[in-house]
Amino acid sequence: MRVLIGGGSGFVGRELTRLLRDKGHEVTVISRQPGPGKITWGELESNGLPPCDGAVNLAGENIMNPLRWWNESYRKDLFTSRVDTTKALSQAIAASPSPPHSWVLVSGVACYKPSVSAEYTEDSEWTPFDLLSKLVKEWEGAARLPENVAKNTRQVVIRPGAVLGRDGGAMKQMLLPFWLGLGGTLGSGRQPFPWIHVSDLAGIIAHSLEPPADAPFPSPQVYNGVAPSLNTNYEFTKELGRSLRRPTIFPVPGFVMNTLMGSERAVILTEGQKVIPKRTLESGFQYKYPDLTSALKQIVGS
């Protein structure tokens, strides 16, 4: 199978590329920089879609980038880096004389309204209510293929929670304060913390790229890319402290998070959603790290 990955040099992209190549698939990465096994976004727009059996978009400015101040220019980058790349890929697929059999967009759980009680599956209705849910709406909308193309190309949307792994994502910034014994709950700690191990997210994407057994659905199939165990921020904090053998006694109040990160971005950590991977489990996907203990053990190597 030949797979084209937008944003393949990022944290999740590297894991997915490794997994697909280990399975014997051929991977081409769309990147800002040219290089072996890569094409640029400019080449995609001028030359069209290279021959491929599956396409994935993972491109987008890191929303938790600690080096970027939360301002209008950063918010604009978050939208354009996701929506424009997704649009470029979906338009290239629609214009291709031989479109791929699978087209996968990886978006996020920010579409679901934070709540300590509501539970969301892939079938839950939602409407945009804040900046990040509006982003998901535009992003997923940009991936939609015209009806005539959707007859032959399976459209999949995967909505991950916080992606945990050794080489990047949320853990990269968390480990140092925890190692120093300065880790603690964020806000109340009662908020749900939807998460997934990066290996499992790569696995769900690879699973979605397999040729569909039946004729594709006209609308995208949605999979929640989260672990099946429902955890709170408090449970995650305590488990990470246990794995590192470090105390977790320094809670970070919500107003500090809002000041440091900007309130629109801080909600990712200070509020959360109970997200259930109902369809992901029904699809037969087997998690390698279904619970926090196994995931954190692999990440911190204890």
CSV table of C-alpha atoms in Angstrom, one decimal, residues 106-263:
chain,number,residue,atom,x,y,z
A,106,VAL,CA,-7.0,13.5,12.4
A,107,SER,CA,-8.8,16.4,14.2
A,108,GLY,CA,-9.6,16.5,17.9
A,109,VAL,CA,-12.1,16.0,20.8
A,110,ALA,CA,-12.5,19.8,21.2
A,111,CYS,CA,-15.8,19.6,19.3
A,112,TYR,CA,-17.4,18.0,22.4
A,113,LYS,CA,-18.5,20.5,25.1
A,114,PRO,CA,-16.5,20.1,28.4
A,115,SER,CA,-18.6,18.5,31.1
A,116,VAL,CA,-17.9,16.3,34.2
A,117,SER,CA,-21.1,14.3,33.6
A,118,ALA,CA,-21.9,14.1,29.8
A,119,GLU,CA,-20.5,11.2,27.9
A,120,TYR,CA,-19.7,11.5,24.2
A,121,THR,CA,-19.6,8.7,21.5
A,122,GLU,CA,-18.9,9.2,17.8
A,123,ASP,CA,-22.7,9.5,17.3
A,124,SER,CA,-23.1,12.5,19.7
A,125,GLU,CA,-24.5,15.6,18.1
A,126,TRP,CA,-22.5,18.8,18.6
A,127,THR,CA,-22.4,22.4,17.5
A,128,PRO,CA,-19.5,24.8,17.8
A,129,PHE,CA,-19.5,26.7,21.1
A,130,ASP,CA,-16.0,28.2,21.4
A,131,LEU,CA,-12.8,28.9,19.3
A,132,LEU,CA,-11.5,25.3,19.3
A,133,SER,CA,-14.8,23.7,18.5
A,134,LYS,CA,-15.2,26.2,15.6
A,135,LEU,CA,-11.7,25.1,14.5
A,136,VAL,CA,-12.8,21.4,14.4
A,137,LYS,CA,-15.9,22.3,12.5
A,138,GLU,CA,-14.0,24.2,9.8
A,139,TRP,CA,-11.2,21.6,9.7
A,140,GLU,CA,-13.5,18.6,9.3
A,141,GLY,CA,-15.6,20.6,6.8
A,142,ALA,CA,-12.5,21.2,4.7
A,143,ALA,CA,-11.9,17.4,4.4
A,144,ARG,CA,-15.3,16.6,2.9
A,145,LEU,CA,-15.1,15.1,-0.6
A,146,PRO,CA,-17.7,15.8,-3.4
A,147,GLU,CA,-20.3,13.1,-3.5
A,148,ASN,CA,-19.1,11.6,-6.8
A,149,VAL,CA,-15.6,11.1,-5.3
A,150,ALA,CA,-16.9,9.8,-1.9
A,151,LYS,CA,-18.4,6.9,-3.8
A,152,ASN,CA,-14.9,5.4,-4.3
A,153,THR,CA,-12.9,7.0,-1.4
A,154,ARG,CA,-13.7,6.1,2.2
A,155,GLN,CA,-13.6,9.2,4.3
A,156,VAL,CA,-12.5,8.8,8.0
A,157,VAL,CA,-12.2,11.4,10.8
A,158,ILE,CA,-10.3,10.4,13.9
A,159,ARG,CA,-10.7,12.7,17.0
A,160,PRO,CA,-7.9,12.1,19.4
A,161,GLY,CA,-7.6,13.3,23.0
A,162,ALA,CA,-4.2,14.3,24.5
A,163,VAL,CA,-1.6,12.2,22.7
A,164,LEU,CA,0.9,10.6,25.1
A,165,GLY,CA,4.3,9.3,24.1
A,166,ARG,CA,8.1,9.6,24.8
A,167,ASP,CA,9.1,11.8,21.9
A,168,GLY,CA,6.7,14.7,21.9
A,169,GLY,CA,3.1,15.8,22.5
A,170,ALA,CA,1.8,16.7,26.0
A,171,MET,CA,4.4,14.6,27.9
A,172,LYS,CA,7.4,16.5,26.6
A,173,GLN,CA,6.4,19.6,28.6
A,174,MET,CA,5.0,17.7,31.6
A,175,LEU,CA,7.9,15.4,32.5
A,176,LEU,CA,10.4,18.1,33.7
A,177,PRO,CA,8.2,19.6,36.4
A,178,PHE,CA,7.2,16.1,37.5
A,179,TRP,CA,10.8,14.9,37.6
A,180,LEU,CA,11.5,18.0,39.8
A,181,GLY,CA,8.7,17.0,42.2
A,182,LEU,CA,6.7,20.0,41.1
A,183,GLY,CA,3.9,18.1,39.3
A,184,GLY,CA,0.3,18.5,40.4
A,185,THR,CA,-3.3,18.6,39.3
A,186,LEU,CA,-4.5,21.3,37.0
A,187,GLY,CA,-7.4,23.3,38.1
A,188,SER,CA,-9.9,21.3,40.1
A,189,GLY,CA,-8.4,17.9,38.9
A,190,ARG,CA,-12.0,16.6,38.6
A,191,GLN,CA,-12.2,17.4,34.9
A,192,PRO,CA,-12.1,14.4,32.5
A,193,PHE,CA,-8.8,13.8,30.8
A,194,PRO,CA,-9.3,12.0,27.4
A,195,TRP,CA,-6.0,10.6,26.3
A,196,ILE,CA,-4.4,8.1,23.9
A,197,HIS,CA,-0.9,6.6,23.6
A,198,VAL,CA,0.8,7.7,20.3
A,199,SER,CA,1.2,4.0,19.3
A,200,ASP,CA,-2.5,3.4,19.6
A,201,LEU,CA,-3.4,6.5,17.6
A,202,ALA,CA,-1.0,5.5,14.8
A,203,GLY,CA,-2.6,2.0,15.0
A,204,ILE,CA,-6.2,3.5,14.6
A,205,ILE,CA,-5.0,5.5,11.6
A,206,ALA,CA,-3.3,2.5,10.0
A,207,HIS,CA,-6.5,0.4,10.7
A,208,SER,CA,-8.6,3.2,9.0
A,209,LEU,CA,-6.3,3.1,5.9
A,210,GLU,CA,-7.0,-0.5,5.1
A,211,PRO,CA,-9.1,-1.0,2.0
A,212,PRO,CA,-12.8,-0.8,3.0
A,213,ALA,CA,-14.7,-4.2,2.9
A,214,ASP,CA,-17.9,-2.5,1.6
A,215,ALA,CA,-18.7,0.5,-0.6
A,216,PRO,CA,-17.7,3.7,1.2
A,217,PHE,CA,-20.2,5.7,3.1
A,218,PRO,CA,-21.2,9.0,1.5
A,219,SER,CA,-20.4,10.9,4.8
A,220,PRO,CA,-17.2,10.5,6.9
A,221,GLN,CA,-16.9,7.7,9.4
A,222,VAL,CA,-15.9,9.2,12.8
A,223,TYR,CA,-13.7,7.3,15.3
A,224,ASN,CA,-12.9,8.7,18.8
A,225,GLY,CA,-9.1,8.3,19.1
A,226,VAL,CA,-9.0,7.9,22.9
A,227,ALA,CA,-8.2,5.1,25.3
A,228,PRO,CA,-11.2,3.2,26.6
A,229,SER,CA,-10.4,4.0,30.3
A,230,LEU,CA,-12.1,7.2,31.4
A,231,ASN,CA,-9.7,9.2,33.6
A,232,THR,CA,-9.7,12.5,35.4
A,233,ASN,CA,-6.8,14.9,35.5
A,234,TYR,CA,-6.3,13.9,39.2
A,235,GLU,CA,-6.0,10.2,38.3
A,236,PHE,CA,-3.6,11.0,35.5
A,237,THR,CA,-1.5,13.2,37.8
A,238,LYS,CA,-1.3,10.6,40.5
A,239,GLU,CA,-0.5,7.8,38.1
A,240,LEU,CA,2.3,9.8,36.4
A,241,GLY,CA,3.7,10.7,39.9
A,242,ARG,CA,3.6,7.0,40.8
A,243,SER,CA,5.4,6.0,37.6
A,244,LEU,CA,8.1,8.6,38.2
A,245,ARG,CA,8.2,7.9,41.9
A,246,ARG,CA,7.8,11.6,42.5
A,247,PRO,CA,5.3,13.6,44.7
A,248,THR,CA,2.4,15.4,43.1
A,249,ILE,CA,1.6,18.0,45.7
A,250,PHE,CA,1.6,21.3,43.8
A,251,PRO,CA,-1.8,21.9,42.2
A,252,VAL,CA,-1.8,24.6,39.5
A,253,PRO,CA,-4.9,26.9,39.9
A,254,GLY,CA,-7.1,27.5,36.8
A,255,PHE,CA,-6.4,31.3,36.8
A,256,VAL,CA,-2.6,30.6,36.6
A,257,MET,CA,-3.2,28.4,33.6
A,258,ASN,CA,-5.3,31.1,31.9
A,259,THR,CA,-2.7,33.7,32.5
A,260,LEU,CA,0.2,31.5,31.2
A,261,MET,CA,-1.6,30.0,28.2
A,262,GLY,CA,-4.5,32.2,27.4
A,263,SER,CA,-8.0,31.1,28.5
